[in-house]
Coordinates of C-alpha atoms in Angstrom, one line a residue:
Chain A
X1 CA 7.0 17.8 -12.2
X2 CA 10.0 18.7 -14.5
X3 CA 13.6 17.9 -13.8
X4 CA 14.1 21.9 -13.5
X5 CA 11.3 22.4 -11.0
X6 CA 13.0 19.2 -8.8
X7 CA 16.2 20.8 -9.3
X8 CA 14.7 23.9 -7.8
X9 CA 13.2 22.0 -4.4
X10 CA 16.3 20.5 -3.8
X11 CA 18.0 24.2 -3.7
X12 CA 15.2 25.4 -1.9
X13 CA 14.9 23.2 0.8
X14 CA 18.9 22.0 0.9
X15 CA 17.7 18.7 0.5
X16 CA 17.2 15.6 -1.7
X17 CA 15.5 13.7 1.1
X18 CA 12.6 11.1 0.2
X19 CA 10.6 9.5 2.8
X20 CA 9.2 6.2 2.4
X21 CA 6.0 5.6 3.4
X22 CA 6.2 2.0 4.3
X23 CA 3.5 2.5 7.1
X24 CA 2.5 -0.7 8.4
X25 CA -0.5 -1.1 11.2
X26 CA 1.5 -3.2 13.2
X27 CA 4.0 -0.8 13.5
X28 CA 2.5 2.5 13.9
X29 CA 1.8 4.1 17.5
X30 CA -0.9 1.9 19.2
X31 CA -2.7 4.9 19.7
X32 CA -3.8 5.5 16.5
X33 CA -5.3 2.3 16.6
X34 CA -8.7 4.6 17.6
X35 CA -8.3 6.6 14.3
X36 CA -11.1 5.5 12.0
X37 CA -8.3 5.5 9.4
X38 CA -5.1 4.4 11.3
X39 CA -2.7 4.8 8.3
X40 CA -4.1 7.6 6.7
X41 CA -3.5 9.2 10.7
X42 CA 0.0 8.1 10.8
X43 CA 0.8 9.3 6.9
X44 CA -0.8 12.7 7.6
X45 CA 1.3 13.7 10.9
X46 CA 4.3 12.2 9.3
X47 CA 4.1 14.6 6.1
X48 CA 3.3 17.2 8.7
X49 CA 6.5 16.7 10.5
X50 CA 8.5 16.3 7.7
X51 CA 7.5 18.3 5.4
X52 CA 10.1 21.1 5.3
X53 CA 12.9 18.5 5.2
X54 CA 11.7 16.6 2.5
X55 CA 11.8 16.8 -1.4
X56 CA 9.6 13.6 -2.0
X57 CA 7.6 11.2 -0.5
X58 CA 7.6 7.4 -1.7
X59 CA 4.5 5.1 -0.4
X60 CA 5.6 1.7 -1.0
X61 CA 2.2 -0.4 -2.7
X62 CA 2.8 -3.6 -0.9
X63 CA 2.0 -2.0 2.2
X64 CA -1.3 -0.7 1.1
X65 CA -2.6 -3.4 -0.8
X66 CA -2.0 -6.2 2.2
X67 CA -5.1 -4.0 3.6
X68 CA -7.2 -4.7 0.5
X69 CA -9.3 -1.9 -0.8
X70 CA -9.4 0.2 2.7
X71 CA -5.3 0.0 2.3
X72 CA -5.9 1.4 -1.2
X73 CA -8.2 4.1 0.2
X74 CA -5.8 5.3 2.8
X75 CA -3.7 5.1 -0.1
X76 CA -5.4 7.7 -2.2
X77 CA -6.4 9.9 1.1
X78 CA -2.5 10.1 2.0
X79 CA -2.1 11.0 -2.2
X80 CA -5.0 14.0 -2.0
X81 CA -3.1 15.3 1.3
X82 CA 0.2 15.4 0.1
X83 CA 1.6 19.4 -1.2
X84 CA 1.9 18.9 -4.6
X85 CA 4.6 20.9 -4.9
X86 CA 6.4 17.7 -3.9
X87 CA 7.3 14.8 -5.8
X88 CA 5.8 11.7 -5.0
X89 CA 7.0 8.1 -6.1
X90 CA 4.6 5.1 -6.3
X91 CA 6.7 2.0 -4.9
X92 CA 5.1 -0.5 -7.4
X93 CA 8.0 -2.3 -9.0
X94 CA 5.4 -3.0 -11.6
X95 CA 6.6 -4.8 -14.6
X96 CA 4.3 -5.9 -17.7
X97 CA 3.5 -6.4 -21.2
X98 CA 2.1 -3.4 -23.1
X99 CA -1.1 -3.0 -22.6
X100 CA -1.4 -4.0 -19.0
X101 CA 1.4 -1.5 -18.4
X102 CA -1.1 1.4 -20.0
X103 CA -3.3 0.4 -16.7
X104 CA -0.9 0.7 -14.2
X105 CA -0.1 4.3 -15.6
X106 CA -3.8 4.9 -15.5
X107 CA -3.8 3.7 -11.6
X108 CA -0.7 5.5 -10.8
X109 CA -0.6 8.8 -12.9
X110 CA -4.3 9.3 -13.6
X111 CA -6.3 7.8 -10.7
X112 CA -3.9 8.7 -8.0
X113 CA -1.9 11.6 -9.6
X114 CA 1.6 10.2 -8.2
X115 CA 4.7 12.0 -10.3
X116 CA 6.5 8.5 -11.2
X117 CA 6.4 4.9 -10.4
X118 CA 8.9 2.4 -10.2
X119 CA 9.3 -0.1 -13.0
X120 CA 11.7 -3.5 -13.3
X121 CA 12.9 -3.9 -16.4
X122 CA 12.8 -8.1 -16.7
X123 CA 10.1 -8.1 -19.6
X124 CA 11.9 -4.8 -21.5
X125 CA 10.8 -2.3 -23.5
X126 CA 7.4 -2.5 -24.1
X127 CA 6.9 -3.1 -20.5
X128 CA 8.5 0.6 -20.0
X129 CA 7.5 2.8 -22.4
X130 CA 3.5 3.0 -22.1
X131 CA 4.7 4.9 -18.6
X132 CA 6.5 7.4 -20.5
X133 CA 3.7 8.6 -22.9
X134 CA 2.5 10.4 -19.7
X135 CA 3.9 14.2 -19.8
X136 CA 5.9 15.4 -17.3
X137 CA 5.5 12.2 -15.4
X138 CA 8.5 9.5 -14.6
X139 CA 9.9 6.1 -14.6
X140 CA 12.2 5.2 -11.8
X141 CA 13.1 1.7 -13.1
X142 CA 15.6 -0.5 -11.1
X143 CA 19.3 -0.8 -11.8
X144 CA 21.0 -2.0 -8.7
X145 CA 19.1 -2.5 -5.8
X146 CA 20.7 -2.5 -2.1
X147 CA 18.8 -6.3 -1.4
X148 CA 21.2 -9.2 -0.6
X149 CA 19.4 -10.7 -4.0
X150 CA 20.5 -8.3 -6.1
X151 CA 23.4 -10.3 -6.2
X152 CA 21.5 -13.1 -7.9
X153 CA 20.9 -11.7 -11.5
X154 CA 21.9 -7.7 -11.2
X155 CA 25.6 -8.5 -11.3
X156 CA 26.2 -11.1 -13.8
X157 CA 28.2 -10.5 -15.8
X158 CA 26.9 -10.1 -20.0
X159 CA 28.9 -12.2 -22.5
X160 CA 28.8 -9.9 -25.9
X161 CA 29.5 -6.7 -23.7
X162 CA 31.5 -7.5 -21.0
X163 CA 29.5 -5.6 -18.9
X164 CA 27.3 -6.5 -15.8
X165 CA 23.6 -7.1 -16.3
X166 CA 22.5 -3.8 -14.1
X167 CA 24.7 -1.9 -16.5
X168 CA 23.2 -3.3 -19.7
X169 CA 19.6 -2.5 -17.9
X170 CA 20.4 0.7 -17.9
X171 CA 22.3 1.7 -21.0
X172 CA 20.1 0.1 -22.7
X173 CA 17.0 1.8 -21.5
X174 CA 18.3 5.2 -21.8
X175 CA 17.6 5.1 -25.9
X176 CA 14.2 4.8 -24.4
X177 CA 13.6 8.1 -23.2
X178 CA 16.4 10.5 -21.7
X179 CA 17.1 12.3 -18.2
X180 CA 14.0 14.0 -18.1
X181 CA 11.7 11.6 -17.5
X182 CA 13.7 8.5 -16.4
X183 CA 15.4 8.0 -13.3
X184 CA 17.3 4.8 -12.2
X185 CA 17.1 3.0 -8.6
X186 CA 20.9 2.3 -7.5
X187 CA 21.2 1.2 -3.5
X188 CA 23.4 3.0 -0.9
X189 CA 25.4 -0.4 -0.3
X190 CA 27.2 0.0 -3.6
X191 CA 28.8 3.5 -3.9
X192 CA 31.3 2.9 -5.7
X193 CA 29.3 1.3 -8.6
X194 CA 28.3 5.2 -9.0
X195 CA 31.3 5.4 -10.7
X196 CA 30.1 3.3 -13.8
X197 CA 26.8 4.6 -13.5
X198 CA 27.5 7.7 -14.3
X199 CA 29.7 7.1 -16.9
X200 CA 26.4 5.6 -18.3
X201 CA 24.0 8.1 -17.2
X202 CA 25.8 11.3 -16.0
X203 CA 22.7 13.5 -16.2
X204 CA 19.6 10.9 -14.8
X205 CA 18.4 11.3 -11.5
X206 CA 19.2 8.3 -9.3
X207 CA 16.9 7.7 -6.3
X208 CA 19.0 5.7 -3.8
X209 CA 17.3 3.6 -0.9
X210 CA 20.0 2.0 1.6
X211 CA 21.5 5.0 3.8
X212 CA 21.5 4.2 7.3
X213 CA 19.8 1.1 8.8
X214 CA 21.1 -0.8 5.5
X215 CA 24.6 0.3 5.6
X216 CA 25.3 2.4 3.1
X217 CA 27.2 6.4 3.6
X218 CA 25.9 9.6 2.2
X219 CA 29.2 11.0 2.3
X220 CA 30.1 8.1 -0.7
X221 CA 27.0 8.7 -2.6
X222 CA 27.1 12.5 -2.9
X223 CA 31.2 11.6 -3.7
X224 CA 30.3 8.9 -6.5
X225 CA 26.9 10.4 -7.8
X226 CA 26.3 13.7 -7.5
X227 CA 25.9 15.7 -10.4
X228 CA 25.2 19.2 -11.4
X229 CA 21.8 18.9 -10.5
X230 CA 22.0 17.5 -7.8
X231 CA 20.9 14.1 -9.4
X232 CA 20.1 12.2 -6.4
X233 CA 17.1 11.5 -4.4
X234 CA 17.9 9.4 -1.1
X235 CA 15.5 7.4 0.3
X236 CA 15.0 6.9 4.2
X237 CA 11.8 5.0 5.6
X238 CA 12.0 2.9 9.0
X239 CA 14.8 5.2 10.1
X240 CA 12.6 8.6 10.1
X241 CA 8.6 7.0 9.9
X242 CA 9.2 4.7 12.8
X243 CA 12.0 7.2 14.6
X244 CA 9.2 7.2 17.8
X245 CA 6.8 5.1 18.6
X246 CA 4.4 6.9 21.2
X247 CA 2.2 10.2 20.7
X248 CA 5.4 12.4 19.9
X249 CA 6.3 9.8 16.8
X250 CA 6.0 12.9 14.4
X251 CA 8.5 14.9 16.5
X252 CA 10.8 12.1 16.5
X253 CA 10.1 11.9 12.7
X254 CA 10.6 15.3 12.0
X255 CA 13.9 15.0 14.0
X256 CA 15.5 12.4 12.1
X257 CA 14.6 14.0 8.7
X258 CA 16.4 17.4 9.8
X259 CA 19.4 15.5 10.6
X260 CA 19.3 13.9 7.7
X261 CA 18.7 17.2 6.0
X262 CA 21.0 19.2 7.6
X263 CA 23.9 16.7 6.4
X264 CA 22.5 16.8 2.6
X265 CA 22.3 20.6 3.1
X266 CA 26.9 20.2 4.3
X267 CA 26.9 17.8 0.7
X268 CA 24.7 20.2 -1.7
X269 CA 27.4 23.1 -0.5
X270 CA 30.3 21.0 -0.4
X271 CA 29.2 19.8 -4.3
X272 CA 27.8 22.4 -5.9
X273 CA 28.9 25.4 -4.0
Chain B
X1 CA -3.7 -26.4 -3.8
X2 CA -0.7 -29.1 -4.0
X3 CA 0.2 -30.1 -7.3
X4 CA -1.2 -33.4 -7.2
X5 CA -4.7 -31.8 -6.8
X6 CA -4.4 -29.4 -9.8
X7 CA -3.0 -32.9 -11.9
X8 CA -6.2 -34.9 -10.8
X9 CA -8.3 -31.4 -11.9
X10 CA -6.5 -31.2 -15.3
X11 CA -7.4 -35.5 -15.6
X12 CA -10.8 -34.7 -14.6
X13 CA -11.4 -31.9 -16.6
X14 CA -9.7 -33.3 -19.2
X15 CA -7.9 -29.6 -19.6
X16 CA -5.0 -27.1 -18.5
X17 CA -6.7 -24.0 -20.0
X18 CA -6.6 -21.1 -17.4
X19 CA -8.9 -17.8 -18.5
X20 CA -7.3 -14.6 -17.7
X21 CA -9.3 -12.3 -16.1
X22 CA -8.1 -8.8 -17.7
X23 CA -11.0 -7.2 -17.5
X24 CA -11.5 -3.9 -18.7
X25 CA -14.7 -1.3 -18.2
X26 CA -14.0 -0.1 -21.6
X27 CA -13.9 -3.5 -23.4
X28 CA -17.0 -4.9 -21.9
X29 CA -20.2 -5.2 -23.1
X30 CA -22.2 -2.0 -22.3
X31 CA -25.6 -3.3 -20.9
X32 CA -23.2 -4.4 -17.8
X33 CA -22.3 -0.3 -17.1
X34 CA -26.2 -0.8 -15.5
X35 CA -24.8 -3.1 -12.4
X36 CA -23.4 -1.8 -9.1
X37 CA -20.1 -3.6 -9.7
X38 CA -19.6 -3.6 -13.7
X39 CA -16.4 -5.6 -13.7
X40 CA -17.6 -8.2 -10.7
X41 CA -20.9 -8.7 -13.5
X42 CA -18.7 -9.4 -15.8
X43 CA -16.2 -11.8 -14.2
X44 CA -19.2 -13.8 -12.8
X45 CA -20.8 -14.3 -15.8
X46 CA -17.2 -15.3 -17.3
X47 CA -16.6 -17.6 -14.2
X48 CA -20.6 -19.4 -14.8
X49 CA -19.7 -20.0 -18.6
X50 CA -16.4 -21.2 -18.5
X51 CA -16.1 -22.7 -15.1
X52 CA -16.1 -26.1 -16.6
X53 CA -13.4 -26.2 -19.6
X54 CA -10.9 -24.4 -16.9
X55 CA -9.0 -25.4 -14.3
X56 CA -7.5 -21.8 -13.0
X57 CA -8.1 -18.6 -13.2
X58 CA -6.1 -15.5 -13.8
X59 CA -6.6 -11.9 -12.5
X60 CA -4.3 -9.4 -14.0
X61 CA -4.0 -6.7 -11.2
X62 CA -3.2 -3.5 -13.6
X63 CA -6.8 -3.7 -14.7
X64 CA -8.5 -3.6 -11.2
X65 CA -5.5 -1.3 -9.8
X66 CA -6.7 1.2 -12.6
X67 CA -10.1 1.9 -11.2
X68 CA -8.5 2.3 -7.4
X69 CA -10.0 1.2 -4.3
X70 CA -13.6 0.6 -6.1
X71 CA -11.7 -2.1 -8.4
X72 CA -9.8 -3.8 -5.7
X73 CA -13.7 -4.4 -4.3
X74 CA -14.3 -6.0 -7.7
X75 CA -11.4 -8.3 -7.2
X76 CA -12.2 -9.1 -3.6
X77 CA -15.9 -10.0 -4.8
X78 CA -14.1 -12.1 -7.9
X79 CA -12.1 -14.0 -5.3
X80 CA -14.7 -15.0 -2.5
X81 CA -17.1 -15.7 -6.2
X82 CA -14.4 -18.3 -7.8
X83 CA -15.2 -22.1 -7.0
X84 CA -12.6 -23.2 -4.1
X85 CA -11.6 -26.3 -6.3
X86 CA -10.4 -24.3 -9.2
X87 CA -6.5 -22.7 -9.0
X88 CA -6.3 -19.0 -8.9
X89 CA -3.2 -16.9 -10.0
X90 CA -2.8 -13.1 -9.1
X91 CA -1.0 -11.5 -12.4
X92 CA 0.8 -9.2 -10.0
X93 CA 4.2 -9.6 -11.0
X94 CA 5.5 -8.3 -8.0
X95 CA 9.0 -8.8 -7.1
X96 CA 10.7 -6.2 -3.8
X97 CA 13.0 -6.7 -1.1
X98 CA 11.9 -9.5 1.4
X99 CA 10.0 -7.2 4.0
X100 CA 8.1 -5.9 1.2
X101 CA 7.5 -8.9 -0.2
X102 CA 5.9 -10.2 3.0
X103 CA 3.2 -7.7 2.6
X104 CA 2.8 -9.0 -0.2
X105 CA 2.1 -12.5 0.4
X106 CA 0.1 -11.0 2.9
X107 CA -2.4 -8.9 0.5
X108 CA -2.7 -12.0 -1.7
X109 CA -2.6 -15.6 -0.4
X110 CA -4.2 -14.1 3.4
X111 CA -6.4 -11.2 2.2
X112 CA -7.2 -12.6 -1.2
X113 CA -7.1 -16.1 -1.3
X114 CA -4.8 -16.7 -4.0
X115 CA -3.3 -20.0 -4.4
X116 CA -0.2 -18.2 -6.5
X117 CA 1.2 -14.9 -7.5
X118 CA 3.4 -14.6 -10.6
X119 CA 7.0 -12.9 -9.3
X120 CA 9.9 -11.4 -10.8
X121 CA 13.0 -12.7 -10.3
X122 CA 15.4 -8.8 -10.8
X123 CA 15.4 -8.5 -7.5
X124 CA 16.6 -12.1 -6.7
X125 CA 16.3 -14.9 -3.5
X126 CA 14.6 -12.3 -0.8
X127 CA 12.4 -11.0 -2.9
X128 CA 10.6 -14.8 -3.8
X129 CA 11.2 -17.0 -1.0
X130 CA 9.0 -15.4 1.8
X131 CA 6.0 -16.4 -0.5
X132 CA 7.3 -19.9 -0.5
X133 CA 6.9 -19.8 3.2
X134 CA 2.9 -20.7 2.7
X135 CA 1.9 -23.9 2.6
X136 CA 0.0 -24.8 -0.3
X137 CA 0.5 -21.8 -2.1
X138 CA 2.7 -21.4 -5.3
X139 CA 5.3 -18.9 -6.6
X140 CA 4.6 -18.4 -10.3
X141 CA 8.5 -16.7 -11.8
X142 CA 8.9 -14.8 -14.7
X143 CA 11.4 -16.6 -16.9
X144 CA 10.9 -16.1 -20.8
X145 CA 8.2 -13.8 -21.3
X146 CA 6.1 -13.8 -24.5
X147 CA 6.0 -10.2 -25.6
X148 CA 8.5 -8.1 -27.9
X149 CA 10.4 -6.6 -25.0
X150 CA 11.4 -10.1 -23.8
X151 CA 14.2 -9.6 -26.2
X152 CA 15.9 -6.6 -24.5
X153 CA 17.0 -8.7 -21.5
X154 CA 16.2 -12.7 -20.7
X155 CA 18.0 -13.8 -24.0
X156 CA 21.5 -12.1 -23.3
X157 CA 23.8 -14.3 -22.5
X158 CA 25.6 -14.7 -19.3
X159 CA 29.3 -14.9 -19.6
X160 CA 29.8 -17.8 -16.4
X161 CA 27.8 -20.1 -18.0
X162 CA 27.2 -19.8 -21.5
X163 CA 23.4 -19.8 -20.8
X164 CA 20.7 -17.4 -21.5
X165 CA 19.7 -14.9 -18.8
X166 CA 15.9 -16.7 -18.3
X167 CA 17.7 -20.2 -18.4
X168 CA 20.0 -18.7 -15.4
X169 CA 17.2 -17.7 -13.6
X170 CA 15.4 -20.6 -13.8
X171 CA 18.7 -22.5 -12.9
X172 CA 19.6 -20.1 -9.6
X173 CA 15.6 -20.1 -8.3
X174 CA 14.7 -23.6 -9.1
X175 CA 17.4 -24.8 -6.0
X176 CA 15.3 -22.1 -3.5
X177 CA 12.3 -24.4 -3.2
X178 CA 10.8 -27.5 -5.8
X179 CA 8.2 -28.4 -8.0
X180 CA 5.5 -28.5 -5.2
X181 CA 5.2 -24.6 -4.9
X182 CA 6.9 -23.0 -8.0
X183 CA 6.1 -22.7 -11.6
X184 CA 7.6 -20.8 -14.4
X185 CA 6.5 -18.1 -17.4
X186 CA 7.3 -19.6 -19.8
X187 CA 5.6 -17.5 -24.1
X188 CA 3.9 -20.0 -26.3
X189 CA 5.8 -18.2 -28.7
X190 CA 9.1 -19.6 -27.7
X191 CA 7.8 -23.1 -28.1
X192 CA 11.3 -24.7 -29.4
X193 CA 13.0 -22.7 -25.9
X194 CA 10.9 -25.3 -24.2
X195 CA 13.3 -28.2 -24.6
X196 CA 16.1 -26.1 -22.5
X197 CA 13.6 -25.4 -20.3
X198 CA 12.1 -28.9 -19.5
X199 CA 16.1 -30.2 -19.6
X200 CA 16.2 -27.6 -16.4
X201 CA 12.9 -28.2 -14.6
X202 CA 11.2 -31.4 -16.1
X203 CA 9.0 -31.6 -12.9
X204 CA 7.7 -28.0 -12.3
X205 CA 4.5 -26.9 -14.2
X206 CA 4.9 -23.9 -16.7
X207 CA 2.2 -21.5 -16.9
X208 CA 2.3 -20.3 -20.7
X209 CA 1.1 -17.1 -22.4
X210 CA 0.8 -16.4 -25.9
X211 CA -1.5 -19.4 -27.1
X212 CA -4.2 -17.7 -29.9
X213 CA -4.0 -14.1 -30.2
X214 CA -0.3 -13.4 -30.2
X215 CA 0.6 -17.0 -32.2
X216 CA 1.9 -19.5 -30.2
X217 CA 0.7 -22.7 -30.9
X218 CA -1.0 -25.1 -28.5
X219 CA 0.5 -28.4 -30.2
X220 CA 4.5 -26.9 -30.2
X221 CA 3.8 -26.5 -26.7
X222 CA 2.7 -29.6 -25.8
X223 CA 5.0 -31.1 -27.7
X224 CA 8.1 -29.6 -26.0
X225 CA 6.6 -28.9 -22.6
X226 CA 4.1 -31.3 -21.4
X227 CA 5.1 -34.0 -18.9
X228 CA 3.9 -36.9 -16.8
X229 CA 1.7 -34.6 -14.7
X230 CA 0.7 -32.6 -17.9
X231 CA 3.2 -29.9 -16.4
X232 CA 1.2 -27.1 -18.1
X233 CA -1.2 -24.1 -17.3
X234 CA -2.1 -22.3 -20.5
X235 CA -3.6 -18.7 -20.6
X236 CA -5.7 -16.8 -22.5
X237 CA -7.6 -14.2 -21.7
X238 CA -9.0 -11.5 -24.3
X239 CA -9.9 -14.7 -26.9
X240 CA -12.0 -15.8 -24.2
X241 CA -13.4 -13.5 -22.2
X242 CA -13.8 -10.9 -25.6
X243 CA -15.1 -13.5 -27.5
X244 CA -18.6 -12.0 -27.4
X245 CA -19.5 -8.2 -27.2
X246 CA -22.9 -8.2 -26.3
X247 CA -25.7 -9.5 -23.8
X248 CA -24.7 -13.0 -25.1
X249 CA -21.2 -12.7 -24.2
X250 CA -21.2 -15.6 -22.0
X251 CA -21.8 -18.0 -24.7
X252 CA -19.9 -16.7 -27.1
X253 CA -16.7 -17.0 -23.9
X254 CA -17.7 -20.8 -23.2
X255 CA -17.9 -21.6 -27.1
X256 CA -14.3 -20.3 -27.0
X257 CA -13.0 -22.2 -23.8
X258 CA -14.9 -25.5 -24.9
X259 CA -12.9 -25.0 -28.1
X260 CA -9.3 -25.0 -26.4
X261 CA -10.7 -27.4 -24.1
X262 CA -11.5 -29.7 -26.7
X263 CA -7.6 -29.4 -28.1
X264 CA -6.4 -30.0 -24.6
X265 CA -8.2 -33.2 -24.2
X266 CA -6.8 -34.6 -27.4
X267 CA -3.4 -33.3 -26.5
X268 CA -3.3 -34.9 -23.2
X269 CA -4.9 -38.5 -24.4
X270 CA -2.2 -38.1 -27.2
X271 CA 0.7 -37.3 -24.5
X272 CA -0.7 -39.1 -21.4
X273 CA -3.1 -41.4 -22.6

């Protein structure tokens, strides 16, 4: 998908709402349980329900994989029933030397046909670039993320610039590639770091997990990082996937991403008009 | 695996060497593209020759992630194939916020069997400690990488401290746990970056990349790294398992590991005695 067509959803829809596939069996409705693929089940009524409200949809990997290969096959079943006129963000967090990073954008954007994938940038270039040979596929590579850890490395602080190890990540990885087929992950729980941010990167998209259950406000993001395209896609999992938790969970899904919709829909008009 | 066990196996075997097992269905030989499982074929005759010059093996997840829910069979079959007395590292690389993370540990030291995973340490404390919370079962961190892009970020300097990015991360995460369930990355082709390293962590084994193919050299390493417990894994993977291209690619593998084997043993009588 190209930044134009996402720009064009998010119009369409009055709404830069992901949601995060983070499905895990011991949280779905017990019910399911009798499904001969429980995950795949829950995936499929939850796209169903939220379809409308939704711009993207982000399965996180860890929760797949700790179901071995039949996690990996409800994996690719919730990939093939997915619209694809909807972007889709593997949650890999992959990070690699070369040539093993050329298989993980075989697994992702080949095998499994996800849009982008997200990437930490600890080992550097070479670890980044193999992703972006892929056309009209993405990098999402992490910035600032919402995690009380972040704190650990993200923010210190870089002696020959003066500026804060997140901030390096990312101006330096913009030579890589440009705003159409890199986007940066920068949490909720730190607004007002927007403001450098965008200095940095005005134009990137930014996908943003950490509104709601982790604290952070929409209102501030849409204040500190919206841009002319919009720019911003925010993440919600727990809050809308695990909104219910009996037979009506996708109505109770579908309920909490129209709110959430509905107040993206008050920010795109308040922003762009 | 505790850490005495993995000494008494490197003193028994009289070798560190762990075979990495990146292996690809377009690099092996082609008389294995006949067997049900082409890559499990492969690793099990890799595992049979070189089983004793090794004392771990190595997965790399990218190249069974690439062939989908059909190559995470290949790994499970790998795993329950591998000797239990030999130390297994998944090459995941993973690194996520701390319920993520869990899932994590989950799909590799419950699922899989692992005795370690190699991390990364962006994300910081909650996204490594819940796999220390297994006993017996080892965090392997990212510190200095050995390819090209290592450059981009673990050498800048922090400002606080004066130190290098990699030596602060080895710093922060070395006082979350001890040498008893964490080891470090640490490229062969840093060699001399060993000294700072060992002055930080003298205790904790180092699992290091880079020997052969990309020029680090075994002796530098040993010289600057090894310790009372020999303190050392050291990879390789395509100059083993690539060693040979046809049906008598198992020989021509456990020629290569009975090589490095054979410079291990000299290095630790020379070291240790």
């Amino acid at each position: 998908m190209t930044r134009q067509q996402l720009f064009e959803k998010i119009r369409e829809k009055e709404s830069f709402l992901c949601v995060g596939l983070d499905s895990d069996l011991s949280k779905i409705p017990s019910h399911l349980h009798k499904a001969i693929d429980p995950i795949f089940e829950f995936n499929k009524q939850i796209i169903d329900a939220t379809y409308q409200y939704a711009i993207a949809y982000k399965p996180n990997l860890a929760f797949y994989e700790a179901l071995g290969s039949k996690g990996m096959e409800s994996l690719e079943r919730t990939m093939e029933y997915i619209p694809k006129d909807i972007f889709t963000i593997a949650d890999a967090k992959r990070g690699d030397i070369g040539n093993t990073s050329n298989m993980y954008a075989k697994a992702f954007f080949e095998n499994m046909n996800f849009d982008s994938v997200t990437v930490a940038p600890y080992m550097g270039e070479d670890s980044v670039t193999p992703y972006l040979e892929y056309p009209r596929k993405w990098v999402v590579l992490l910035a600032a993320t919402s995690n009380k850890g972040s704190f650990d490395f993200q923010e210190l602080m870089i002696e020959s610039t003066g500026e804060k190890l997140y901030e390096q990540v990312i101006r330096k990885s913009a030579s890589w590639s440009n705003a159409n087929n890199m986007m940066y992950v920068v949490g909720a729980t730190r607004a007002e770091s927007l403001i450098g941010v965008r200095a940095l990167v005005p134009d990137h998209f930014l996908l943003i997990p950490g509104v709601g259950a982790q604290g952070g406000s929409l209102e501030q993001v849409c204040k500190y990082g919206m841009n002319k395209q919009c720019g911003l896609i925010v993440n919600s999992s727990r809050g809308i996937i695990y909104a219910g938790s009996d037979e009506n969970f996708g109505a109770a899904a579908a309920n909490a991403a129209k709110k959430l919709q509905q107040e993206m829909a008050a920010q795109l008009q308040l922003h762009l008009g």
